[in-house]
Coordinates of C-alpha atoms and ligand atoms in Angstrom, one line a residue:
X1 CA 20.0 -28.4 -18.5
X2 CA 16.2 -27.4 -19.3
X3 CA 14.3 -24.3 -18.5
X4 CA 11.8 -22.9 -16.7
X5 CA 10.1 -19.7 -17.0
X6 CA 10.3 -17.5 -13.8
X7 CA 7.3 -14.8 -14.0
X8 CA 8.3 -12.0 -11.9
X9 CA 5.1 -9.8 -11.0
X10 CA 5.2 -8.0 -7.2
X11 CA 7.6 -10.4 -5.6
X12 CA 10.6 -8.3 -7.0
X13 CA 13.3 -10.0 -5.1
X14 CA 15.4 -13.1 -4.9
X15 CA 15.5 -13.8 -1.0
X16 CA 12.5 -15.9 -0.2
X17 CA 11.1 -16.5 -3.6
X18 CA 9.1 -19.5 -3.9
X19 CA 9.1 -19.2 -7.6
X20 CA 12.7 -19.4 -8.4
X21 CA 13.1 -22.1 -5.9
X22 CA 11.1 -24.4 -7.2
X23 CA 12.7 -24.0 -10.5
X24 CA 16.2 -24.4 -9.3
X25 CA 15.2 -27.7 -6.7
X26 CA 13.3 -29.3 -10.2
X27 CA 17.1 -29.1 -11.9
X28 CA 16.1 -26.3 -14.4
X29 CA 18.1 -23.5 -15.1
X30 CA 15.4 -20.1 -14.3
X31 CA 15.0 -18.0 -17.0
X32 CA 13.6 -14.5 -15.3
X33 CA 10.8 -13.1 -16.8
X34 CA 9.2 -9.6 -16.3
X35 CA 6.3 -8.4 -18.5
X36 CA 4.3 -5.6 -18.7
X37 CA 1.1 -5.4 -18.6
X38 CA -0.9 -2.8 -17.3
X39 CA -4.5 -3.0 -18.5
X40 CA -4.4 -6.9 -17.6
X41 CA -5.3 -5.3 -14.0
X42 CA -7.8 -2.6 -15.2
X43 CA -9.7 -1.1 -13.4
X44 CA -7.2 -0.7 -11.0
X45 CA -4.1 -0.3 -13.7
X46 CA -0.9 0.7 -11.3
X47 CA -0.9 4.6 -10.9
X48 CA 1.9 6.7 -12.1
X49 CA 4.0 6.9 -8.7
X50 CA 3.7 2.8 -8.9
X51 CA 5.3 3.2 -12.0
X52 CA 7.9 5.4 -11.0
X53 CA 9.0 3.4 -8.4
X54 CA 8.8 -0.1 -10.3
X55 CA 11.5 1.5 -13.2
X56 CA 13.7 1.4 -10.1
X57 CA 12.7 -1.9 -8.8
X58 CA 13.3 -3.2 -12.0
X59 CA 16.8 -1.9 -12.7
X60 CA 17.7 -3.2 -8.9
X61 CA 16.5 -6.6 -10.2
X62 CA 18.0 -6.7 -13.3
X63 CA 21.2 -5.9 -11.3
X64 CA 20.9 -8.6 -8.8
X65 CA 20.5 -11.0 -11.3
X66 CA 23.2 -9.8 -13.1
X67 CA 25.4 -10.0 -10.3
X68 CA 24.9 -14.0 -9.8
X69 CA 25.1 -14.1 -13.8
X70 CA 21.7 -14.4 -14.9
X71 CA 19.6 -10.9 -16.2
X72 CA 15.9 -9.7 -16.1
X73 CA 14.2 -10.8 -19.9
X74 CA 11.5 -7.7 -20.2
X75 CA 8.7 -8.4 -22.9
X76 CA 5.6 -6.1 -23.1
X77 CA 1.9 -7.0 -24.4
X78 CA -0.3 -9.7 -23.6
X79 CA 1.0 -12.0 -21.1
X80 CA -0.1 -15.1 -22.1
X81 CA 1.3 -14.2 -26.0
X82 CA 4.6 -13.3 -24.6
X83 CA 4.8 -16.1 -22.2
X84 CA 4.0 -18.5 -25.1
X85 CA 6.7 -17.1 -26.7
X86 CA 9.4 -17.6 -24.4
X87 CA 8.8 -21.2 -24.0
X88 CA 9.3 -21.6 -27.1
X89 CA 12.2 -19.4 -27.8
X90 CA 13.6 -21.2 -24.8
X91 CA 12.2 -24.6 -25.2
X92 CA 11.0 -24.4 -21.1
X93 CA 9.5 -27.4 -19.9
X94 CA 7.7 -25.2 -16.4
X95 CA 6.5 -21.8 -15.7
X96 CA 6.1 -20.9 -12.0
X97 CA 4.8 -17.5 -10.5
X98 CA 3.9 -16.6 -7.3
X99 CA 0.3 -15.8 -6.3
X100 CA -1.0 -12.5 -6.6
X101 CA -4.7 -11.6 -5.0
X102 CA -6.5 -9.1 -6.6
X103 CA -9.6 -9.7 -8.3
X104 CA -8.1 -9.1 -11.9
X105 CA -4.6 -11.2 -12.0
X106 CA -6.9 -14.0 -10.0
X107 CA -8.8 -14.2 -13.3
X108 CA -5.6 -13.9 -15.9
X109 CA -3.7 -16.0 -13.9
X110 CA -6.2 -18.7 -14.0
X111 CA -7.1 -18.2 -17.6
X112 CA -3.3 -19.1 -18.0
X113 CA -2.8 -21.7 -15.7
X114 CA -5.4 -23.7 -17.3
X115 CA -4.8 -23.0 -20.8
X116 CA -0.7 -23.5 -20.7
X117 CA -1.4 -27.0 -18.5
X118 CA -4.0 -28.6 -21.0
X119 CA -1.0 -28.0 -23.3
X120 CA 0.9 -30.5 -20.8
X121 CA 3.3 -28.0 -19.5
X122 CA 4.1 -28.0 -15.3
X123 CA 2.6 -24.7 -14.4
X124 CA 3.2 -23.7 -10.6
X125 CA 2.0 -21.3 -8.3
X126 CA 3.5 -20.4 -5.2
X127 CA 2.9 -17.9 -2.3
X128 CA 5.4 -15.5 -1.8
X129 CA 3.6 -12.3 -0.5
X130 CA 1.0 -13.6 2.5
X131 CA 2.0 -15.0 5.6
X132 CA -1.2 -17.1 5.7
X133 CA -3.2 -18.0 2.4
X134 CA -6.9 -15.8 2.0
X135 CA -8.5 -19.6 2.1
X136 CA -6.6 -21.4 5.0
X137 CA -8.3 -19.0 7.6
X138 CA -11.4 -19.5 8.3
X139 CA -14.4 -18.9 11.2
X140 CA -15.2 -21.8 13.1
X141 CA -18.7 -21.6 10.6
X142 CA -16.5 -21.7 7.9
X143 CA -16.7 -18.5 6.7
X144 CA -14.2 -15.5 6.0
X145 CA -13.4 -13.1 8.6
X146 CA -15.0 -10.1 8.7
X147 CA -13.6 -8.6 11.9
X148 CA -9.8 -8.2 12.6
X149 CA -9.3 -9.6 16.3
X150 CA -10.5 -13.2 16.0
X151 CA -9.0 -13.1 12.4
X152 CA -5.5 -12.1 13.5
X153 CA -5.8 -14.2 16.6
X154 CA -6.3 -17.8 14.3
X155 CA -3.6 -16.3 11.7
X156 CA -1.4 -15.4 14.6
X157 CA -1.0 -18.8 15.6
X158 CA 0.4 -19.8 12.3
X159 CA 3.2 -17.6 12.3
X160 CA 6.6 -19.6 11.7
X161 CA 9.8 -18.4 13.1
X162 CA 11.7 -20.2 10.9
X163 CA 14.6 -18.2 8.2
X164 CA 13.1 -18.1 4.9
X165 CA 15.8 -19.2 1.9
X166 CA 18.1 -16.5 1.0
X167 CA 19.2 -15.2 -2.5
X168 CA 21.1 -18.1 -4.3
X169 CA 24.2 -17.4 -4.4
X170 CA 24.9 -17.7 -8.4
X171 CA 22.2 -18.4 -11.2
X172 CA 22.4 -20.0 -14.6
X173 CA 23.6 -18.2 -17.7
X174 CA 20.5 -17.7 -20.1
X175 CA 20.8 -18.4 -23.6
X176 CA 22.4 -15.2 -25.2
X177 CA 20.5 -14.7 -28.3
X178 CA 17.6 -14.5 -26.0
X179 CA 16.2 -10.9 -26.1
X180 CA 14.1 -8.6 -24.0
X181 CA 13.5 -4.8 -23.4
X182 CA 15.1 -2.6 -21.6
X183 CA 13.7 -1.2 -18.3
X184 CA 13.6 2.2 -20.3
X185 CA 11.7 0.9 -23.1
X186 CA 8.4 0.8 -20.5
X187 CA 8.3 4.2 -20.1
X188 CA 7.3 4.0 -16.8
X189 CA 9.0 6.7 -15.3
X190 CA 7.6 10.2 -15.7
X191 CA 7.4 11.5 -19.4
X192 CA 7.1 15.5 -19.1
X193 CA 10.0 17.1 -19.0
X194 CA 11.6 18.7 -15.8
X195 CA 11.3 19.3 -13.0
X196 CA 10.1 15.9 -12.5
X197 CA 6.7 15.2 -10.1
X198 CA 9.1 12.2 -8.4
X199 CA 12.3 14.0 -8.0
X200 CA 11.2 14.4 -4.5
X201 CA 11.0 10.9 -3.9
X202 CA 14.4 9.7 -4.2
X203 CA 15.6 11.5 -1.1
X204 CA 13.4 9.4 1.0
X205 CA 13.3 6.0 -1.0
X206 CA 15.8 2.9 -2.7
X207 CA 13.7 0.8 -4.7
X208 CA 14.5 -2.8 -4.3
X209 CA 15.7 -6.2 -2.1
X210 CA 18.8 -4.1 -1.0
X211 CA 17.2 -1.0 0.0
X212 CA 13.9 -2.7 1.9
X213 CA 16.7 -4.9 3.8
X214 CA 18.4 -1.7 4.9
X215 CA 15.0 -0.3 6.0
X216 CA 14.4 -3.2 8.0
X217 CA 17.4 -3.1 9.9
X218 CA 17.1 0.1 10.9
X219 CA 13.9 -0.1 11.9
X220 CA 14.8 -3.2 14.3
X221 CA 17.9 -1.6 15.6
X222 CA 15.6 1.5 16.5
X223 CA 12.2 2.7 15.4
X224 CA 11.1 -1.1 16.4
X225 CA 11.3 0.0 20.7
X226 CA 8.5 2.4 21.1
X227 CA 6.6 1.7 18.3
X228 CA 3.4 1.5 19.7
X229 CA 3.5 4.8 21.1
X230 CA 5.6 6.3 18.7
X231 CA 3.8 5.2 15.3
X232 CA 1.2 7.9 15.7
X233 CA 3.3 10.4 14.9
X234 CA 3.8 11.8 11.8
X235 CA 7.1 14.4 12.3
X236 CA 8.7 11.3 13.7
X237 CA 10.7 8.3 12.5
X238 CA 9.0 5.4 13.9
X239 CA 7.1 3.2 11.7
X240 CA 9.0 1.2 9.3
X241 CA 8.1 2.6 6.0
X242 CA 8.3 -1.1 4.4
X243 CA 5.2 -0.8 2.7
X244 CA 6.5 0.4 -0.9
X245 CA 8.8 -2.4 -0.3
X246 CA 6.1 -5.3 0.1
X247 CA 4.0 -4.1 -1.9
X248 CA 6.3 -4.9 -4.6
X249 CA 7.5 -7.9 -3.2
X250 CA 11.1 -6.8 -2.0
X251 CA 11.1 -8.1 0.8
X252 CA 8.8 -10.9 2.0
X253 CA 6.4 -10.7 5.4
X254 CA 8.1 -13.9 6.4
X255 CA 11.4 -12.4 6.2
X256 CA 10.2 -9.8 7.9
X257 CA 8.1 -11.9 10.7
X258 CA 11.1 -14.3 11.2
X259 CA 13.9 -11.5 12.3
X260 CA 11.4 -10.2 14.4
X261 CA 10.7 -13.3 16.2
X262 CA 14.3 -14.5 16.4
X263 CA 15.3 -11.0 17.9
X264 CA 15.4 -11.8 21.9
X265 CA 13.2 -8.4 23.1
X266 CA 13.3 -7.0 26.6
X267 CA 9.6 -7.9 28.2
X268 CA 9.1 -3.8 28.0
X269 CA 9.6 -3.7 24.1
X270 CA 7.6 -7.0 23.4
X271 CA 4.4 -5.1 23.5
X272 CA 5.7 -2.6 20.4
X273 CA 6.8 -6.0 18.8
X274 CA 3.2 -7.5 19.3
X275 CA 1.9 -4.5 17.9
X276 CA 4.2 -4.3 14.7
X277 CA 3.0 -8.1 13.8
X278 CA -0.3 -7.1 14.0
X279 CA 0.2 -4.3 11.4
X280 CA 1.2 -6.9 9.6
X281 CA -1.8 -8.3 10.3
X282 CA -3.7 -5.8 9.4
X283 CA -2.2 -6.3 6.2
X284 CA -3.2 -9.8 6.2
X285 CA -6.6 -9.2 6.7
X286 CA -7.1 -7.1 4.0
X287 CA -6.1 -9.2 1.6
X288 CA -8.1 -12.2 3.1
X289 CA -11.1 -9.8 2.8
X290 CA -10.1 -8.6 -0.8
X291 CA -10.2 -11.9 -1.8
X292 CA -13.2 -13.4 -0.5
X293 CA -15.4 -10.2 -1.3
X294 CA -13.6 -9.1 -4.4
X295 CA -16.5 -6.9 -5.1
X296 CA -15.0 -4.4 -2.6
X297 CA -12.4 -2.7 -4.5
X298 CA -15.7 -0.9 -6.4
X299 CA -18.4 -1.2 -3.7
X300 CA -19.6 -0.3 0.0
X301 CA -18.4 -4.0 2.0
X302 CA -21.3 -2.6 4.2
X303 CA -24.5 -3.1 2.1
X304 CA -26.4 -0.9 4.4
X305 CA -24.2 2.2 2.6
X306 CA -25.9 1.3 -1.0
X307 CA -28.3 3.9 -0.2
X308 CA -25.9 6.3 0.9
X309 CA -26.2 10.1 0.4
X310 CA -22.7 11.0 -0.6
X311 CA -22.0 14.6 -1.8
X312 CA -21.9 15.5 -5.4
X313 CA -17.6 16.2 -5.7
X314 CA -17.3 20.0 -6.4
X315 CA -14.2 19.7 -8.4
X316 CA -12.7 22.8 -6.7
X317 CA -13.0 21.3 -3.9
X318 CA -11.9 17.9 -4.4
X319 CA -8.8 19.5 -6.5
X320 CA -8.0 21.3 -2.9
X321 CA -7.9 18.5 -0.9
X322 CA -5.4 16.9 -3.3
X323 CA -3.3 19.7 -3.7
X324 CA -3.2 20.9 -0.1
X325 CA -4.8 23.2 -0.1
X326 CA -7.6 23.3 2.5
X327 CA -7.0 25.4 4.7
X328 CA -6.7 23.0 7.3
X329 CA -2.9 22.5 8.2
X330 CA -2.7 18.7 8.9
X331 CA -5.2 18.0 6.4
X332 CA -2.8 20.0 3.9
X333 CA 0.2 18.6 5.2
X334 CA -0.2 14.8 4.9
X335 CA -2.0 15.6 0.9
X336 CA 1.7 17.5 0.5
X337 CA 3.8 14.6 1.6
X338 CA 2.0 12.8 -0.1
X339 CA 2.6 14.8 -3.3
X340 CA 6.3 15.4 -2.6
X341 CA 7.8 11.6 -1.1
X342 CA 4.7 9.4 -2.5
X343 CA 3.7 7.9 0.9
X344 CA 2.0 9.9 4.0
X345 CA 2.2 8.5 7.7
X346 CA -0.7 5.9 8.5
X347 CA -2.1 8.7 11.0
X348 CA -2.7 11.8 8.5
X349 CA -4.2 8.9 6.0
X350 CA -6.6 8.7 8.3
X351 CA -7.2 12.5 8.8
X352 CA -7.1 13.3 5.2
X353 CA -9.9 10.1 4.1
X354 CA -11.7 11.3 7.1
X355 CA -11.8 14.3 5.9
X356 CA -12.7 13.9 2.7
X357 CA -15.5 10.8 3.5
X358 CA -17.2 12.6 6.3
X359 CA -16.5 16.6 6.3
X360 CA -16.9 17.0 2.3
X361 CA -18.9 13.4 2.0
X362 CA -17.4 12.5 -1.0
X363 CA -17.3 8.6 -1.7
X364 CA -14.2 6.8 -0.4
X365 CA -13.4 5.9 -4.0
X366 CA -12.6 9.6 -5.0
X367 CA -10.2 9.3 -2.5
X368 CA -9.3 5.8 -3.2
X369 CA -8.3 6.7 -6.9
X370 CA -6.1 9.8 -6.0
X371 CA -4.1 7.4 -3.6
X372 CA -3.8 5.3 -6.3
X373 CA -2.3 7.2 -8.7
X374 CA -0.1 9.3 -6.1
X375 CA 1.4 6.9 -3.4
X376 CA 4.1 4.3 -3.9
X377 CA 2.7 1.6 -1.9
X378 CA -0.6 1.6 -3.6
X379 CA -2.1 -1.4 -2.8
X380 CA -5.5 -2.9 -3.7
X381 CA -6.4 -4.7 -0.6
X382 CA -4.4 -2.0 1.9
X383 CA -5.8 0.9 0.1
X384 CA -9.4 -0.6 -0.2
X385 CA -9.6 -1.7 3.0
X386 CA -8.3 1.7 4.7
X387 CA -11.1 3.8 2.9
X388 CA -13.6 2.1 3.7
X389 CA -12.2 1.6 7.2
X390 CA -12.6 5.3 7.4
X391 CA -15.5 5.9 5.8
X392 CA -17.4 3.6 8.1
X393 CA -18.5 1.6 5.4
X394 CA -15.8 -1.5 5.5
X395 CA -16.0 -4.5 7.3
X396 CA -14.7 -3.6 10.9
X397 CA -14.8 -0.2 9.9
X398 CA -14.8 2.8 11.9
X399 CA -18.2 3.5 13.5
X400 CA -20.5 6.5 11.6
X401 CA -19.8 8.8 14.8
X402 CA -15.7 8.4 14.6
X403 CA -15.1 11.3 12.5
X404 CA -11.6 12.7 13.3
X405 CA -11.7 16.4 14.7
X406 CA -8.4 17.5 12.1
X407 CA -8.0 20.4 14.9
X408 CA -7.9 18.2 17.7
X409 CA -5.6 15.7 15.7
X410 CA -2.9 18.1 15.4
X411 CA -2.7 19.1 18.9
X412 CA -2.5 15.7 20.0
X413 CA 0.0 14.4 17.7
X414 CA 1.9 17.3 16.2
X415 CA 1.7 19.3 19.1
X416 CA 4.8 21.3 18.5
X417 CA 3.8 21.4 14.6
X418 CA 6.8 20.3 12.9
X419 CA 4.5 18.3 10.9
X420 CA 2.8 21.1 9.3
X421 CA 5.6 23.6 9.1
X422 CA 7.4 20.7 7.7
X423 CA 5.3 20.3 4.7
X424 CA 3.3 23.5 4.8
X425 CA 6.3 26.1 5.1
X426 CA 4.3 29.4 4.2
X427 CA 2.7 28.9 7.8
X428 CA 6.3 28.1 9.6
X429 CA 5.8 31.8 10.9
X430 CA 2.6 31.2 12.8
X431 CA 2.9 30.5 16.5
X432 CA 2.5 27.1 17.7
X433 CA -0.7 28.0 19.2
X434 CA -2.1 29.0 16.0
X435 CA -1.1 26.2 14.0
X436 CA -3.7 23.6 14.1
X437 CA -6.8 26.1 13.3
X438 CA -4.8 29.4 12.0
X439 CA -8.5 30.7 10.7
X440 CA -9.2 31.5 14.2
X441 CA -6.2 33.8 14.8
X442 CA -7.3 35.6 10.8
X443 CA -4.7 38.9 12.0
X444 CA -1.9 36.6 12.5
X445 CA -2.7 34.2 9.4
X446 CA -2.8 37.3 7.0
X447 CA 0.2 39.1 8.3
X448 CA 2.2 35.8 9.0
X449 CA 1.0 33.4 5.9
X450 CA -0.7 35.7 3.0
X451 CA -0.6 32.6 0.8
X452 CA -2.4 30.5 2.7
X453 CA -6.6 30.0 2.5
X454 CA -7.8 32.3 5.3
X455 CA -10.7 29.2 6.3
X456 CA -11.5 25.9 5.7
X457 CA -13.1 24.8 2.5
X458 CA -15.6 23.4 4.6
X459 CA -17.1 24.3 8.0
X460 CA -15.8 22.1 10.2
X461 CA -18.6 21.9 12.8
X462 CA -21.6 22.3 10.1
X463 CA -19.8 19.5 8.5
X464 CA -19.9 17.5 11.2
X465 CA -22.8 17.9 12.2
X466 CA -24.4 16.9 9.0
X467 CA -22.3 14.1 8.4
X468 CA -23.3 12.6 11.8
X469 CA -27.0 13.3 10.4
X470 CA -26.3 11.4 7.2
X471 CA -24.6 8.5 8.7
X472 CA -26.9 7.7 11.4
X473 CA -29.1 5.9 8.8
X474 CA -27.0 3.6 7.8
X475 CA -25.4 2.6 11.0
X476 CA -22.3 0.5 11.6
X477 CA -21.0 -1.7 14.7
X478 CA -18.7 -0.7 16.7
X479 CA -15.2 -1.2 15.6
X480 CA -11.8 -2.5 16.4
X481 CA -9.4 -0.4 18.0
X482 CA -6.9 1.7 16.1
Ligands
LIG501 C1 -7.1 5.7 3.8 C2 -5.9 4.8 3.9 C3 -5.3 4.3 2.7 C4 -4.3 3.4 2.8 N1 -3.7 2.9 1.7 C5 -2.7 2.0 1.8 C6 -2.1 1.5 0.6 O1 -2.5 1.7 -0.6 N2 -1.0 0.6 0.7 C7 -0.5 0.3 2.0 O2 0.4 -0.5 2.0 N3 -1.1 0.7 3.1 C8 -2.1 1.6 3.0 N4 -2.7 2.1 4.2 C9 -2.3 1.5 5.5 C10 -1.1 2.2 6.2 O3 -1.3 3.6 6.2 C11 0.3 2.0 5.6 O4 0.4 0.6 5.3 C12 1.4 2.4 6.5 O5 1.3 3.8 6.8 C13 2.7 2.2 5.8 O6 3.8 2.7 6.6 P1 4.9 1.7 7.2 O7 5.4 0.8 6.2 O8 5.9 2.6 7.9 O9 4.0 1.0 8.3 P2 4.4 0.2 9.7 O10 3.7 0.9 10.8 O11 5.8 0.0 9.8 O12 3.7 -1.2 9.5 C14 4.4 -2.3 8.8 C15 3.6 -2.8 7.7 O13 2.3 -3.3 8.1 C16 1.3 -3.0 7.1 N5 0.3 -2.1 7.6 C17 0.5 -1.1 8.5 N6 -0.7 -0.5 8.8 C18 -1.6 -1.1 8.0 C19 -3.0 -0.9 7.8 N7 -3.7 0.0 8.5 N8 -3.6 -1.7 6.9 C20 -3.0 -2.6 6.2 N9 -1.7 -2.8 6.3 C21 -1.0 -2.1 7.2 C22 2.1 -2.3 5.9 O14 2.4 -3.3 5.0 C23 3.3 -1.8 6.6 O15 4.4 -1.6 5.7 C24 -3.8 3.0 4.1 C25 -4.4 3.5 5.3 C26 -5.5 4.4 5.1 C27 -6.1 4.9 6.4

């Protein structure tokens, strides 16, 4: 039986893989491949909780493989060199890898394709992480998308019910003097000793096909009725925290989009099941906007912002925000969970970049990088595409008025503040009442939380008000709803 090289990247998983099907249909035993690369996707090199989190993915796919009697071969260094080195160590006759979509792998992954096929081997891409391809969506002009509704309605329609492949059931032996690394040998996970920035993370994640699966049958046995509603909330349970999980390709949208659709919903719940597919949309769309305006990642999508008078960062400041220490409870609270479980809830990431873009006006891509390095589902397009939605300077961004109030945020959607004593526990004391804007009850917030800032870095209405005064150059549409 020939071989064919199977180049893992972000679709970590063996249900719905594109890649490792085509190489089992052809006849050819799969030989899994994983190397490492990090500066191939400079500037925007995986962050050090992406790391953490792909050691475990890894090791779960190393596992699986294992278990159906195959194994994970891990190489490090150039991609192209290694590959080049497996076929021949393995004499492989096809290489297949599904598509990734950020500016940087687009360009290696080309470079590669055309160099390894004008040496006559098969060399196949597939798409394993997008429910609709960036270039198959288009406006009736022709043109990309640049606003969410009409883009989500034409992708919408494309939406197949139908049960991706599963796992196979057993795989090929490889060769055994064929040799890799160990997951260890990366040295992804942290390096300093203890105790360790991501042992907080473990309580609330399992890395890997098993562990997203899990999530997602939770989250349609439960979080999945009420949704709508319930997904603004951050002290609740109600969104389905997949996004770790397809961001590294654990699980695939189509898995995900086919169990919803074959689930029969009462009429009342449909709505929270039309609203989860068009997160997922949401998630769509920012890749079909990262890859038709790859310049985005680095630069305003809205050229009316080159001009823009941001703030100069005051590194005290800036270290504040992403320590939590701001003096403003939510604000603090979502940068904490952030630091302790590597994610925050959709509706303090919106607080905190709001925060940071329009009450300090520091460029999105201050806040952009920390995110980076910091949350587990760190994703170019997602992450891109929700600062600049914030910041007002994206595509259908947020118009330069929206600037959330943090204050009034917490009273609306923490009311009862487990939130913030959650994650902030030196003001658990404080009265309800005093929890969204403790600097305006300073007795209470002295006797009751010594620890914490007695104000705001910032003034919140001064802030405001001269953000709205800076913004109103450069002015935006109006936006779609969130
Ligand atoms: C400033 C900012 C930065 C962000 N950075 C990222 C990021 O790096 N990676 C990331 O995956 N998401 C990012 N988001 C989007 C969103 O906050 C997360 O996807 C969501 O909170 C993940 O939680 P969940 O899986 O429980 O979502 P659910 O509510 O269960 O949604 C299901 C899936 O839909 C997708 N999704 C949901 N909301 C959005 C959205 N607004 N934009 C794009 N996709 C969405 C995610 O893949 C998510 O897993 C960012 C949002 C903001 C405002």
């Amino acid at each position: 039986m020939g071989h064919a090289l199977v180049w893992f990247r972000r679709d970590l998983r063996l249900a719905d893989n594109p890649a490792l099907k085509a190489a089992l249909d052809a006849g050819l035993a799969p030989v899994p491949v994983y190397i490492h690369a990090p500066d191939e996707e400079a500037p925007w090199a995986p962050g050090a909780a992406s790391h953490a989190w792909l050691h475990r993915s890894l090791l779960a796919l190393d596992a699986d493989l294992r278990a159906r009697g195959s194994r994970l071969i891990i190489r490090q260094g150039d991609s192209l060199a290694e590959i080049e080195k497996l076929i021949a160590e393995t004499k492989a006759e096809a290489l297949h890898w599904n598509r990734l979509y950020e500016p940087a792998s687009i360009a290696r992954d080309t470079r590669i394709k055309q160099g390894l096929k004008s040496r006559g081997l098969h060399v196949e891409s597939h798409n394993a992480a997008l429910l609709v391809e960036p270039w198959t969506v288009q406006t009736g002009q022709g043109e990309p998308y640049r606003v969410f509704t009409p883009f989500w309605k034409n992708a919408r329609q494309r939406l197949d019910a139908t049960m991706p492949a599963g796992a196979p059931r057993r795989l090929p032996e490889l060769p055994p003097m064929l040799a890799g690394l160990g997951v260890e040998d990366l040295r992804l996970e942290p390096q300093r000793p203890e105790p360790r920035w991501d042992a907080g993370f473990w309580e609330h994640w399992v890395p890997g096909e098993a562990g997203a699966l899990e999530l997602l049958d939770a989250f349609l046995d439960g979080a999945a009725r009420g949704y709508k509603e319930q997904r603004n909330f951050p002290d609740r349970i109600a969104t389905s925290k997949l996004s770790p999980h397809l961001h590294f390709g654990e699980i695939s949208p189509r898995t995900i989009v086919a169990r919803v659709l074959a689930q029969a919903w009462p009429a009342a719940v449909q709505p929270d099941i039309d609203h989860f597919l068009s997160e997922l949309g949401w998630r769509e769309f920012s890749h079909h906007l990262l890859f038709h305006f790859p310049h985005t990642a680095q630069e305003n999508m809205n050229p009316r912002f080159r001009e823009f008078r941001w703030a100069r960062p005051d590194a005290r400041l800036l270290a504040a925000w992403q320590r939590g220490r701001t003096g403003v409870p939510i604000v603090d609270a979502g940068m904490r969970e952030l630091w302790h479980t590597g994610w925050m809830h959709n509706r303090t990431r919106m607080v905190v970049a709001s925060f940071l873009t329009k009450n300090l006006r520091y460029h999105w891509k201050h806040g952009a990088q920390w995110f980076w390095d910091t949350l587990v589902d760190a994703d170019l397009a997602n992450n891109t595409q929700g600062w600049q939605w914030t910041a007002g300077t994206g595509a259908d961004a947020a118009p330069y008025f929206r600037i959330f109030n943090p204050v009034a945020q917490a009273e609306k959607f923490d009311a009862a503040g487990k939130y913030v004593r959650r994650w902030v526990p030196e003001l658990a004391k404080l009265p309800d009442a005093a929890l969204s804007a403790p600097w305006e009850h300073a007795d209470l917030l002295r006797r009751l939380a010594p620890d914490y800032p007695p104000k705001p870095i910032v003034d919140l209405k001064a802030s405001r008000e001269a953000a709205l005064e800076a913004y109103s150059g450069p002015k935006t549409k109006p936006p779609a709803e969130r």
